[in-house]
N, CA, C and O atoms as a CHARMM CRD file, in Angstrom:
* protein
*
  328
    1    1 UNK  N    -27.92500   9.41500  17.41700 PROA 1      0.00000
    2    1 UNK  CA   -29.07900   8.57600  17.68000 PROA 1      0.00000
    3    1 UNK  C    -29.49800   8.66400  19.14600 PROA 1      0.00000
    4    1 UNK  O    -30.67800   8.82300  19.45900 PROA 1      0.00000
    5    2 UNK  N    -28.52600   8.55900  20.02500 PROA 2      0.00000
    6    2 UNK  CA   -28.81400   8.60100  21.45900 PROA 2      0.00000
    7    2 UNK  C    -29.39500   9.95800  21.85700 PROA 2      0.00000
    8    2 UNK  O    -30.32000  10.03000  22.66600 PROA 2      0.00000
    9    3 UNK  N    -28.85000  11.02500  21.28700 PROA 3      0.00000
   10    3 UNK  CA   -29.31300  12.36900  21.61200 PROA 3      0.00000
   11    3 UNK  C    -30.74100  12.59600  21.13100 PROA 3      0.00000
   12    3 UNK  O    -31.52000  13.27100  21.80300 PROA 3      0.00000
   13    4 UNK  N    -31.09100  12.04000  19.97600 PROA 4      0.00000
   14    4 UNK  CA   -32.46300  12.15800  19.47900 PROA 4      0.00000
   15    4 UNK  C    -33.44500  11.45900  20.40400 PROA 4      0.00000
   16    4 UNK  O    -34.56000  11.93700  20.61300 PROA 4      0.00000
   17    5 UNK  N    -33.03000  10.33000  20.95500 PROA 5      0.00000
   18    5 UNK  CA   -33.88700   9.58200  21.87600 PROA 5      0.00000
   19    5 UNK  C    -34.11600  10.38600  23.15800 PROA 5      0.00000
   20    5 UNK  O    -35.22800  10.41700  23.68400 PROA 5      0.00000
   21    6 UNK  N    -33.07700  11.02700  23.65200 PROA 6      0.00000
   22    6 UNK  CA   -33.20400  11.84100  24.86100 PROA 6      0.00000
   23    6 UNK  C    -34.13000  13.02400  24.60800 PROA 6      0.00000
   24    6 UNK  O    -34.96100  13.35200  25.45500 PROA 6      0.00000
   25    7 UNK  N    -33.99500  13.66600  23.45300 PROA 7      0.00000
   26    7 UNK  CA   -34.87400  14.78700  23.11500 PROA 7      0.00000
   27    7 UNK  C    -36.32600  14.33400  23.02000 PROA 7      0.00000
   28    7 UNK  O    -37.23400  15.03700  23.46400 PROA 7      0.00000
   29    8 UNK  N    -36.53700  13.17000  22.44700 PROA 8      0.00000
   30    8 UNK  CA   -37.89800  12.63800  22.33500 PROA 8      0.00000
   31    8 UNK  C    -38.48300  12.33600  23.70700 PROA 8      0.00000
   32    8 UNK  O    -39.66600  12.58000  23.94700 PROA 8      0.00000
   33    9 UNK  N    -37.67000  11.81400  24.59600 PROA 9      0.00000
   34    9 UNK  CA   -38.15000  11.51800  25.95300 PROA 9      0.00000
   35    9 UNK  C    -38.51000  12.80800  26.68000 PROA 9      0.00000
   36    9 UNK  O    -39.51800  12.85700  27.38500 PROA 9      0.00000
   37   10 UNK  N    -37.70300  13.84900  26.51700 PROA 10     0.00000
   38   10 UNK  CA   -38.03300  15.13500  27.13700 PROA 10     0.00000
   39   10 UNK  C    -39.32600  15.70800  26.56400 PROA 10     0.00000
   40   10 UNK  O    -40.13700  16.26300  27.30500 PROA 10     0.00000
   41   11 UNK  N    -39.52100  15.58100  25.26700 PROA 11     0.00000
   42   11 UNK  CA   -40.75400  16.07800  24.65000 PROA 11     0.00000
   43   11 UNK  C    -41.97600  15.32700  25.16700 PROA 11     0.00000
   44   11 UNK  O    -43.01300  15.93200  25.44000 PROA 11     0.00000
   45   12 UNK  N    -41.85400  14.02000  25.30000 PROA 12     0.00000
   46   12 UNK  CA   -42.96200  13.21900  25.83400 PROA 12     0.00000
   47   12 UNK  C    -43.22800  13.58300  27.28900 PROA 12     0.00000
   48   12 UNK  O    -44.38200  13.65800  27.71100 PROA 12     0.00000
   49   13 UNK  N    -42.16500  13.80900  28.05800 PROA 13     0.00000
   50   13 UNK  CA   -42.33700  14.17900  29.46500 PROA 13     0.00000
   51   13 UNK  C    -43.06000  15.51400  29.59700 PROA 13     0.00000
   52   13 UNK  O    -43.92700  15.66600  30.45800 PROA 13     0.00000
   53   14 UNK  N    -42.71400  16.47300  28.76000 PROA 14     0.00000
   54   14 UNK  CA   -43.37800  17.77900  28.80300 PROA 14     0.00000
   55   14 UNK  C    -44.83700  17.64300  28.40300 PROA 14     0.00000
   56   14 UNK  O    -45.70900  18.26400  29.01100 PROA 14     0.00000
   57   15 UNK  N    -45.10900  16.83600  27.38300 PROA 15     0.00000
   58   15 UNK  CA   -46.49700  16.63200  26.95900 PROA 15     0.00000
   59   15 UNK  C    -47.31900  15.98800  28.06700 PROA 15     0.00000
   60   15 UNK  O    -48.45600  16.39300  28.31200 PROA 15     0.00000
   61   16 UNK  N    -46.75900  14.99800  28.73100 PROA 16     0.00000
   62   16 UNK  CA   -47.46600  14.36500  29.85000 PROA 16     0.00000
   63   16 UNK  C    -47.66500  15.34200  31.00300 PROA 16     0.00000
   64   16 UNK  O    -48.73100  15.37300  31.61800 PROA 16     0.00000
   65   17 UNK  N    -46.65100  16.13200  31.29200 PROA 17     0.00000
   66   17 UNK  CA   -46.74700  17.11700  32.36900 PROA 17     0.00000
   67   17 UNK  C    -47.88500  18.09100  32.12000 PROA 17     0.00000
   68   17 UNK  O    -48.69700  18.34400  33.01000 PROA 17     0.00000
   69   18 UNK  N    -47.94600  18.63400  30.91800 PROA 18     0.00000
   70   18 UNK  CA   -48.98100  19.61900  30.61200 PROA 18     0.00000
   71   18 UNK  C    -50.35800  18.97600  30.51200 PROA 18     0.00000
   72   18 UNK  O    -51.34700  19.56100  30.95500 PROA 18     0.00000
   73   19 UNK  N    -50.43200  17.79400  29.94300 PROA 19     0.00000
   74   19 UNK  CA   -51.71900  17.11200  29.82600 PROA 19     0.00000
   75   19 UNK  C    -52.30100  16.73900  31.17300 PROA 19     0.00000
   76   19 UNK  O    -53.48700  16.95700  31.42500 PROA 19     0.00000
   77   20 UNK  N    -51.47500  16.17900  32.03900 PROA 20     0.00000
   78   20 UNK  CA   -51.96900  15.79600  33.36300 PROA 20     0.00000
   79   20 UNK  C    -52.29900  17.02100  34.21100 PROA 20     0.00000
   80   20 UNK  O    -53.22700  16.97800  35.01900 PROA 20     0.00000
   81   21 UNK  N    -51.55700  18.10400  34.03900 PROA 21     0.00000
   82   21 UNK  CA   -51.88400  19.33700  34.76100 PROA 21     0.00000
   83   21 UNK  C    -53.23200  19.87900  34.31500 PROA 21     0.00000
   84   21 UNK  O    -54.01000  20.36500  35.13600 PROA 21     0.00000
   85   22 UNK  N    -53.51000  19.79900  33.02100 PROA 22     0.00000
   86   22 UNK  CA   -54.79900  20.28000  32.51200 PROA 22     0.00000
   87   22 UNK  C    -55.94500  19.41800  33.02500 PROA 22     0.00000
   88   22 UNK  O    -56.99200  19.93900  33.40900 PROA 22     0.00000
   89   23 UNK  N    -55.75100  18.10900  33.03300 PROA 23     0.00000
   90   23 UNK  CA   -56.80200  17.20900  33.53400 PROA 23     0.00000
   91   23 UNK  C    -57.02900  17.44400  35.02300 PROA 23     0.00000
   92   23 UNK  O    -58.17100  17.52100  35.47500 PROA 23     0.00000
   93   24 UNK  N    -55.95200  17.55700  35.78000 PROA 24     0.00000
   94   24 UNK  CA   -56.08500  17.79800  37.21400 PROA 24     0.00000
   95   24 UNK  C    -56.76300  19.11600  37.51800 PROA 24     0.00000
   96   24 UNK  O    -57.56900  19.20900  38.44300 PROA 24     0.00000
   97   25 UNK  N    -56.44000  20.12700  36.74700 PROA 25     0.00000
   98   25 UNK  CA   -57.07300  21.42800  36.93400 PROA 25     0.00000
   99   25 UNK  C    -58.55600  21.37000  36.61300 PROA 25     0.00000
  100   25 UNK  O    -59.37000  21.96400  37.32000 PROA 25     0.00000
  101   26 UNK  N    -58.90800  20.66400  35.55900 PROA 26     0.00000
  102   26 UNK  CA   -60.32400  20.52500  35.20300 PROA 26     0.00000
  103   26 UNK  C    -61.11400  19.80500  36.27600 PROA 26     0.00000
  104   26 UNK  O    -62.22500  20.21200  36.61600 PROA 26     0.00000
  105   27 UNK  N    -60.54700  18.74000  36.80900 PROA 27     0.00000
  106   27 UNK  CA   -61.22000  18.00200  37.88300 PROA 27     0.00000
  107   27 UNK  C    -61.33700  18.87500  39.12800 PROA 27     0.00000
  108   27 UNK  O    -62.38200  18.89900  39.77800 PROA 27     0.00000
  109   28 UNK  N    -60.27000  19.58800  39.45800 PROA 28     0.00000
  110   28 UNK  CA   -60.29900  20.46000  40.62900 PROA 28     0.00000
  111   28 UNK  C    -61.31300  21.58000  40.50300 PROA 28     0.00000
  112   28 UNK  O    -62.02900  21.88300  41.45800 PROA 28     0.00000
  113   29 UNK  N    -61.37800  22.19900  39.32800 PROA 29     0.00000
  114   29 UNK  CA   -62.36900  23.25600  39.09600 PROA 29     0.00000
  115   29 UNK  C    -63.78400  22.71100  39.22400 PROA 29     0.00000
  116   29 UNK  O    -64.65900  23.35300  39.80500 PROA 29     0.00000
  117   30 UNK  N    -63.99600  21.53100  38.68000 PROA 30     0.00000
  118   30 UNK  CA   -65.31700  20.91200  38.78200 PROA 30     0.00000
  119   30 UNK  C    -65.71500  20.63000  40.21700 PROA 30     0.00000
  120   30 UNK  O    -66.86800  20.83300  40.59800 PROA 30     0.00000
  121   31 UNK  N    -64.76500  20.16300  41.01600 PROA 31     0.00000
  122   31 UNK  CA   -65.07200  19.87800  42.41800 PROA 31     0.00000
  123   31 UNK  C    -65.36500  21.16000  43.19800 PROA 31     0.00000
  124   31 UNK  O    -66.30000  21.20600  43.99700 PROA 31     0.00000
  125   32 UNK  N    -64.56300  22.19800  42.96100 PROA 32     0.00000
  126   32 UNK  CA   -64.78500  23.46600  43.66500 PROA 32     0.00000
  127   32 UNK  C    -66.14900  24.03700  43.31800 PROA 32     0.00000
  128   32 UNK  O    -66.89300  24.45900  44.20400 PROA 32     0.00000
  129   33 UNK  N    -66.47800  24.05100  42.04500 PROA 33     0.00000
  130   33 UNK  CA   -67.75400  24.64500  41.63800 PROA 33     0.00000
  131   33 UNK  C    -68.94900  23.78400  42.05400 PROA 33     0.00000
  132   33 UNK  O    -70.02300  24.32000  42.32300 PROA 33     0.00000
  133   34 UNK  N    -68.78200  22.46400  42.11100 PROA 34     0.00000
  134   34 UNK  CA   -69.89500  21.63000  42.57900 PROA 34     0.00000
  135   34 UNK  C    -70.17100  21.89000  44.05600 PROA 34     0.00000
  136   34 UNK  O    -71.32600  21.90800  44.48200 PROA 34     0.00000
  137   35 UNK  N    -69.11800  22.08900  44.83200 PROA 35     0.00000
  138   35 UNK  CA   -69.32200  22.41500  46.25100 PROA 35     0.00000
  139   35 UNK  C    -69.92700  23.81000  46.40600 PROA 35     0.00000
  140   35 UNK  O    -70.69700  24.05500  47.33500 PROA 35     0.00000
  141   36 UNK  N    -69.58000  24.72300  45.49700 PROA 36     0.00000
  142   36 UNK  CA   -70.19400  26.05200  45.51400 PROA 36     0.00000
  143   36 UNK  C    -71.69500  25.94100  45.27300 PROA 36     0.00000
  144   36 UNK  O    -72.48700  26.56900  45.97500 PROA 36     0.00000
  145   37 UNK  N    -72.08300  25.15300  44.29300 PROA 37     0.00000
  146   37 UNK  CA   -73.50800  24.98300  43.99200 PROA 37     0.00000
  147   37 UNK  C    -74.22200  24.32200  45.16600 PROA 37     0.00000
  148   37 UNK  O    -75.34400  24.70500  45.50000 PROA 37     0.00000
  149   38 UNK  N    -73.58900  23.33700  45.79400 PROA 38     0.00000
  150   38 UNK  CA   -74.19500  22.69800  46.96800 PROA 38     0.00000
  151   38 UNK  C    -74.37900  23.70100  48.10500 PROA 38     0.00000
  152   38 UNK  O    -75.41500  23.71000  48.77000 PROA 38     0.00000
  153   39 UNK  N    -73.37400  24.54300  48.32400 PROA 39     0.00000
  154   39 UNK  CA   -73.47000  25.53200  49.39200 PROA 39     0.00000
  155   39 UNK  C    -74.54900  26.56200  49.13900 PROA 39     0.00000
  156   39 UNK  O    -75.26100  26.95200  50.06400 PROA 39     0.00000
  157   40 UNK  N    -74.68300  27.00900  47.90100 PROA 40     0.00000
  158   40 UNK  CA   -75.72400  27.98100  47.56500 PROA 40     0.00000
  159   40 UNK  C    -77.09800  27.33200  47.65900 PROA 40     0.00000
  160   40 UNK  O    -78.06500  27.99200  48.04000 PROA 40     0.00000
  161   41 UNK  N    -77.19800  26.06200  47.32000 PROA 41     0.00000
  162   41 UNK  CA   -78.48500  25.37300  47.43100 PROA 41     0.00000
  163   41 UNK  C    -78.90500  25.23800  48.89000 PROA 41     0.00000
  164   41 UNK  O    -80.09400  25.29400  49.20100 PROA 41     0.00000
  165   42 UNK  N    -77.93400  25.06000  49.78600 PROA 42     0.00000
  166   42 UNK  CA   -78.25600  24.94800  51.20900 PROA 42     0.00000
  167   42 UNK  C    -78.57900  26.29600  51.83300 PROA 42     0.00000
  168   42 UNK  O    -79.53900  26.42000  52.59300 PROA 42     0.00000
  169   43 UNK  N    -77.77700  27.30400  51.51100 PROA 43     0.00000
  170   43 UNK  CA   -77.95800  28.63800  52.09800 PROA 43     0.00000
  171   43 UNK  C    -77.88400  29.69900  51.00000 PROA 43     0.00000
  172   43 UNK  O    -76.81800  30.26000  50.74700 PROA 43     0.00000
  173   44 UNK  N    -79.00700  29.97100  50.35300 PROA 44     0.00000
  174   44 UNK  CA   -78.99200  30.95500  49.25700 PROA 44     0.00000
  175   44 UNK  C    -78.61100  32.36500  49.71100 PROA 44     0.00000
  176   44 UNK  O    -78.07600  33.14100  48.91900 PROA 44     0.00000
  177   45 UNK  N    -78.87500  32.70100  50.95700 PROA 45     0.00000
  178   45 UNK  CA   -78.56800  34.05400  51.43000 PROA 45     0.00000
  179   45 UNK  C    -77.06400  34.27900  51.59700 PROA 45     0.00000
  180   45 UNK  O    -76.62100  35.42600  51.65200 PROA 45     0.00000
  181   46 UNK  N    -76.27800  33.21400  51.67700 PROA 46     0.00000
  182   46 UNK  CA   -74.82400  33.34500  51.84300 PROA 46     0.00000
  183   46 UNK  C    -74.08800  33.23300  50.51000 PROA 46     0.00000
  184   46 UNK  O    -72.89900  32.91700  50.47500 PROA 46     0.00000
  185   47 UNK  N    -74.79400  33.49200  49.42400 PROA 47     0.00000
  186   47 UNK  CA   -74.22200  33.30400  48.09100 PROA 47     0.00000
  187   47 UNK  C    -72.98600  34.16900  47.85400 PROA 47     0.00000
  188   47 UNK  O    -72.01800  33.71000  47.24800 PROA 47     0.00000
  189   48 UNK  N    -73.01000  35.39300  48.31800 PROA 48     0.00000
  190   48 UNK  CA   -71.88300  36.29800  48.08300 PROA 48     0.00000
  191   48 UNK  C    -70.60300  35.84300  48.75500 PROA 48     0.00000
  192   48 UNK  O    -69.54000  35.85200  48.13300 PROA 48     0.00000
  193   49 UNK  N    -70.68700  35.44500  50.01400 PROA 49     0.00000
  194   49 UNK  CA   -69.47700  35.01500  50.71800 PROA 49     0.00000
  195   49 UNK  C    -68.98700  33.66200  50.20900 PROA 49     0.00000
  196   49 UNK  O    -67.78400  33.40800  50.15800 PROA 49     0.00000
  197   50 UNK  N    -69.92100  32.80400  49.83700 PROA 50     0.00000
  198   50 UNK  CA   -69.51800  31.50600  49.29100 PROA 50     0.00000
  199   50 UNK  C    -68.84600  31.70200  47.93600 PROA 50     0.00000
  200   50 UNK  O    -67.88900  31.00200  47.60500 PROA 50     0.00000
  201   51 UNK  N    -69.34700  32.65300  47.15700 PROA 51     0.00000
  202   51 UNK  CA   -68.76100  32.90400  45.83800 PROA 51     0.00000
  203   51 UNK  C    -67.31500  33.37700  45.95800 PROA 51     0.00000
  204   51 UNK  O    -66.46100  32.98000  45.16600 PROA 51     0.00000
  205   52 UNK  N    -67.04400  34.22000  46.94200 PROA 52     0.00000
  206   52 UNK  CA   -65.66700  34.68500  47.14200 PROA 52     0.00000
  207   52 UNK  C    -64.72300  33.54300  47.46400 PROA 52     0.00000
  208   52 UNK  O    -63.60800  33.48400  46.94700 PROA 52     0.00000
  209   53 UNK  N    -65.17300  32.63700  48.32100 PROA 53     0.00000
  210   53 UNK  CA   -64.34500  31.47600  48.65500 PROA 53     0.00000
  211   53 UNK  C    -64.16600  30.55600  47.45200 PROA 53     0.00000
  212   53 UNK  O    -63.08200  30.01800  47.22700 PROA 53     0.00000
  213   54 UNK  N    -65.23900  30.38000  46.68200 PROA 54     0.00000
  214   54 UNK  CA   -65.15100  29.52700  45.49200 PROA 54     0.00000
  215   54 UNK  C    -64.20500  30.13600  44.46600 PROA 54     0.00000
  216   54 UNK  O    -63.44000  29.41800  43.82100 PROA 54     0.00000
  217   55 UNK  N    -64.25300  31.44000  44.31400 PROA 55     0.00000
  218   55 UNK  CA   -63.36400  32.10800  43.36500 PROA 55     0.00000
  219   55 UNK  C    -61.90600  31.96600  43.79000 PROA 55     0.00000
  220   55 UNK  O    -61.03000  31.76100  42.95000 PROA 55     0.00000
  221   56 UNK  N    -61.64700  32.07500  45.08000 PROA 56     0.00000
  222   56 UNK  CA   -60.29500  31.87100  45.58600 PROA 56     0.00000
  223   56 UNK  C    -59.84700  30.43000  45.34800 PROA 56     0.00000
  224   56 UNK  O    -58.70200  30.18600  44.96700 PROA 56     0.00000
  225   57 UNK  N    -60.74900  29.48100  45.57300 PROA 57     0.00000
  226   57 UNK  CA   -60.41800  28.07600  45.32700 PROA 57     0.00000
  227   57 UNK  C    -60.09400  27.80100  43.87400 PROA 57     0.00000
  228   57 UNK  O    -59.14600  27.07700  43.56900 PROA 57     0.00000
  229   58 UNK  N    -60.87600  28.37500  42.97600 PROA 58     0.00000
  230   58 UNK  CA   -60.61400  28.19000  41.54300 PROA 58     0.00000
  231   58 UNK  C    -59.27600  28.82200  41.16800 PROA 58     0.00000
  232   58 UNK  O    -58.52500  28.26000  40.37100 PROA 58     0.00000
  233   59 UNK  N    -58.98000  29.97800  41.73300 PROA 59     0.00000
  234   59 UNK  CA   -57.70200  30.63400  41.42700 PROA 59     0.00000
  235   59 UNK  C    -56.52600  29.78300  41.89900 PROA 59     0.00000
  236   59 UNK  O    -55.51700  29.67900  41.20200 PROA 59     0.00000
  237   60 UNK  N    -56.65000  29.18000  43.06800 PROA 60     0.00000
  238   60 UNK  CA   -55.57300  28.32300  43.56500 PROA 60     0.00000
  239   60 UNK  C    -55.41900  27.06800  42.71800 PROA 60     0.00000
  240   60 UNK  O    -54.30400  26.61300  42.46200 PROA 60     0.00000
  241   61 UNK  N    -56.55200  26.50900  42.28200 PROA 61     0.00000
  242   61 UNK  CA   -56.49200  25.31900  41.43100 PROA 61     0.00000
  243   61 UNK  C    -55.88400  25.66700  40.07900 PROA 61     0.00000
  244   61 UNK  O    -55.12400  24.87400  39.52400 PROA 61     0.00000
  245   62 UNK  N    -56.20400  26.83200  39.54500 PROA 62     0.00000
  246   62 UNK  CA   -55.68000  27.23500  38.23900 PROA 62     0.00000
  247   62 UNK  C    -54.20600  27.62400  38.29800 PROA 62     0.00000
  248   62 UNK  O    -53.55200  27.70500  37.25800 PROA 62     0.00000
  249   63 UNK  N    -53.67700  27.86400  39.48300 PROA 63     0.00000
  250   63 UNK  CA   -52.25300  28.18100  39.59100 PROA 63     0.00000
  251   63 UNK  C    -51.39400  26.96500  39.25800 PROA 63     0.00000
  252   63 UNK  O    -50.27000  27.11200  38.77900 PROA 63     0.00000
  253   64 UNK  N    -51.91300  25.77700  39.50700 PROA 64     0.00000
  254   64 UNK  CA   -51.14000  24.56000  39.25500 PROA 64     0.00000
  255   64 UNK  C    -50.75500  24.38400  37.78800 PROA 64     0.00000
  256   64 UNK  O    -49.58300  24.12700  37.51300 PROA 64     0.00000
  257   65 UNK  N    -51.68000  24.50900  36.82800 PROA 65     0.00000
  258   65 UNK  CA   -51.23500  24.34900  35.43900 PROA 65     0.00000
  259   65 UNK  C    -50.31600  25.46800  34.95500 PROA 65     0.00000
  260   65 UNK  O    -49.50900  25.25200  34.05000 PROA 65     0.00000
  261   66 UNK  N    -50.42300  26.64400  35.53500 PROA 66     0.00000
  262   66 UNK  CA   -49.50400  27.72500  35.15600 PROA 66     0.00000
  263   66 UNK  C    -48.08700  27.38000  35.60900 PROA 66     0.00000
  264   66 UNK  O    -47.12400  27.59400  34.87200 PROA 66     0.00000
  265   67 UNK  N    -47.96400  26.84700  36.82000 PROA 67     0.00000
  266   67 UNK  CA   -46.65700  26.41200  37.31300 PROA 67     0.00000
  267   67 UNK  C    -46.14000  25.25000  36.47700 PROA 67     0.00000
  268   67 UNK  O    -44.95400  25.19400  36.15200 PROA 67     0.00000
  269   68 UNK  N    -47.03300  24.31700  36.12600 PROA 68     0.00000
  270   68 UNK  CA   -46.63200  23.19000  35.28100 PROA 68     0.00000
  271   68 UNK  C    -46.18000  23.67400  33.91000 PROA 68     0.00000
  272   68 UNK  O    -45.23700  23.12500  33.34000 PROA 68     0.00000
  273   69 UNK  N    -46.84100  24.69300  33.37400 PROA 69     0.00000
  274   69 UNK  CA   -46.43200  25.25600  32.08700 PROA 69     0.00000
  275   69 UNK  C    -45.03100  25.85600  32.18200 PROA 69     0.00000
  276   69 UNK  O    -44.21700  25.69300  31.27400 PROA 69     0.00000
  277   70 UNK  N    -44.75700  26.54700  33.27900 PROA 70     0.00000
  278   70 UNK  CA   -43.42300  27.12300  33.46500 PROA 70     0.00000
  279   70 UNK  C    -42.36800  26.02200  33.53900 PROA 70     0.00000
  280   70 UNK  O    -41.31000  26.13700  32.92100 PROA 70     0.00000
  281   71 UNK  N    -42.64700  24.95700  34.29200 PROA 71     0.00000
  282   71 UNK  CA   -41.70700  23.84000  34.36200 PROA 71     0.00000
  283   71 UNK  C    -41.54000  23.18300  32.99600 PROA 71     0.00000
  284   71 UNK  O    -40.43300  22.80500  32.61300 PROA 71     0.00000
  285   72 UNK  N    -42.64400  23.05000  32.26700 PROA 72     0.00000
  286   72 UNK  CA   -42.57100  22.45000  30.93800 PROA 72     0.00000
  287   72 UNK  C    -41.70900  23.25300  29.99000 PROA 72     0.00000
  288   72 UNK  O    -40.91800  22.69000  29.23300 PROA 72     0.00000
  289   73 UNK  N    -41.85900  24.56900  30.02700 PROA 73     0.00000
  290   73 UNK  CA   -41.04300  25.43000  29.16400 PROA 73     0.00000
  291   73 UNK  C    -39.57200  25.33100  29.55200 PROA 73     0.00000
  292   73 UNK  O    -38.69600  25.28300  28.68900 PROA 73     0.00000
  293   74 UNK  N    -39.30900  25.30000  30.85300 PROA 74     0.00000
  294   74 UNK  CA   -37.91900  25.16700  31.30600 PROA 74     0.00000
  295   74 UNK  C    -37.33200  23.84500  30.83300 PROA 74     0.00000
  296   74 UNK  O    -36.21400  23.81100  30.31800 PROA 74     0.00000
  297   75 UNK  N    -38.07100  22.76300  31.00200 PROA 75     0.00000
  298   75 UNK  CA   -37.57100  21.45100  30.58000 PROA 75     0.00000
  299   75 UNK  C    -37.40500  21.39800  29.06600 PROA 75     0.00000
  300   75 UNK  O    -36.42200  20.85200  28.56500 PROA 75     0.00000
  301   76 UNK  N    -38.35600  21.95800  28.34300 PROA 76     0.00000
  302   76 UNK  CA   -38.32600  21.88700  26.88400 PROA 76     0.00000
  303   76 UNK  C    -37.14400  22.64800  26.29400 PROA 76     0.00000
  304   76 UNK  O    -36.49600  22.16800  25.36300 PROA 76     0.00000
  305   77 UNK  N    -36.86400  23.82500  26.83000 PROA 77     0.00000
  306   77 UNK  CA   -35.81300  24.64100  26.23400 PROA 77     0.00000
  307   77 UNK  C    -34.42400  24.36600  26.79500 PROA 77     0.00000
  308   77 UNK  O    -33.43000  24.63300  26.12100 PROA 77     0.00000
  309   78 UNK  N    -34.33400  23.84100  28.00200 PROA 78     0.00000
  310   78 UNK  CA   -33.01100  23.53600  28.55300 PROA 78     0.00000
  311   78 UNK  C    -32.66600  22.06900  28.39800 PROA 78     0.00000
  312   78 UNK  O    -31.51200  21.68300  28.58300 PROA 78     0.00000
  313   79 UNK  N    -33.63800  21.25200  28.06400 PROA 79     0.00000
  314   79 UNK  CA   -33.45200  19.80200  27.91900 PROA 79     0.00000
  315   79 UNK  C    -32.82500  19.18800  29.17000 PROA 79     0.00000
  316   79 UNK  O    -31.99800  18.28000  29.08600 PROA 79     0.00000
  317   80 UNK  N    -33.23500  19.70000  30.32800 PROA 80     0.00000
  318   80 UNK  CA   -32.79100  19.13500  31.59100 PROA 80     0.00000
  319   80 UNK  C    -31.37800  19.50600  31.98600 PROA 80     0.00000
  320   80 UNK  O    -30.78400  18.82200  32.82000 PROA 80     0.00000
  321   81 UNK  N    -30.82000  20.55700  31.42500 PROA 81     0.00000
  322   81 UNK  CA   -29.43400  20.92800  31.70900 PROA 81     0.00000
  323   81 UNK  C    -29.30700  21.84600  32.91300 PROA 81     0.00000
  324   81 UNK  O    -28.27100  22.49000  33.07800 PROA 81     0.00000
  325   82 UNK  N    -30.32000  21.92600  33.75200 PROA 82     0.00000
  326   82 UNK  CA   -30.24100  22.84100  34.88900 PROA 82     0.00000
  327   82 UNK  C    -29.82500  22.14000  36.14500 PROA 82     0.00000
  328   82 UNK  O    -29.71100  22.77100  37.19600 PROA 82     0.00000
């Protein structure tokens, strides 16, 4: 009984980890792209350089859920035995 409860808690923790990482990534992507649109609206001629920075920002924001997924898989399969 006790072991089932621990497994359930680990499953809930992994679900929360992945869900919050996805929400955070979505908010971060939205903020990066909104600033990109603002920058292009202010200076349309600098669109190319702004796009490169925005793409780098999105890539950095998207790295967070990938790392969270790796932690989730580790927690899920090892059940915290590391």
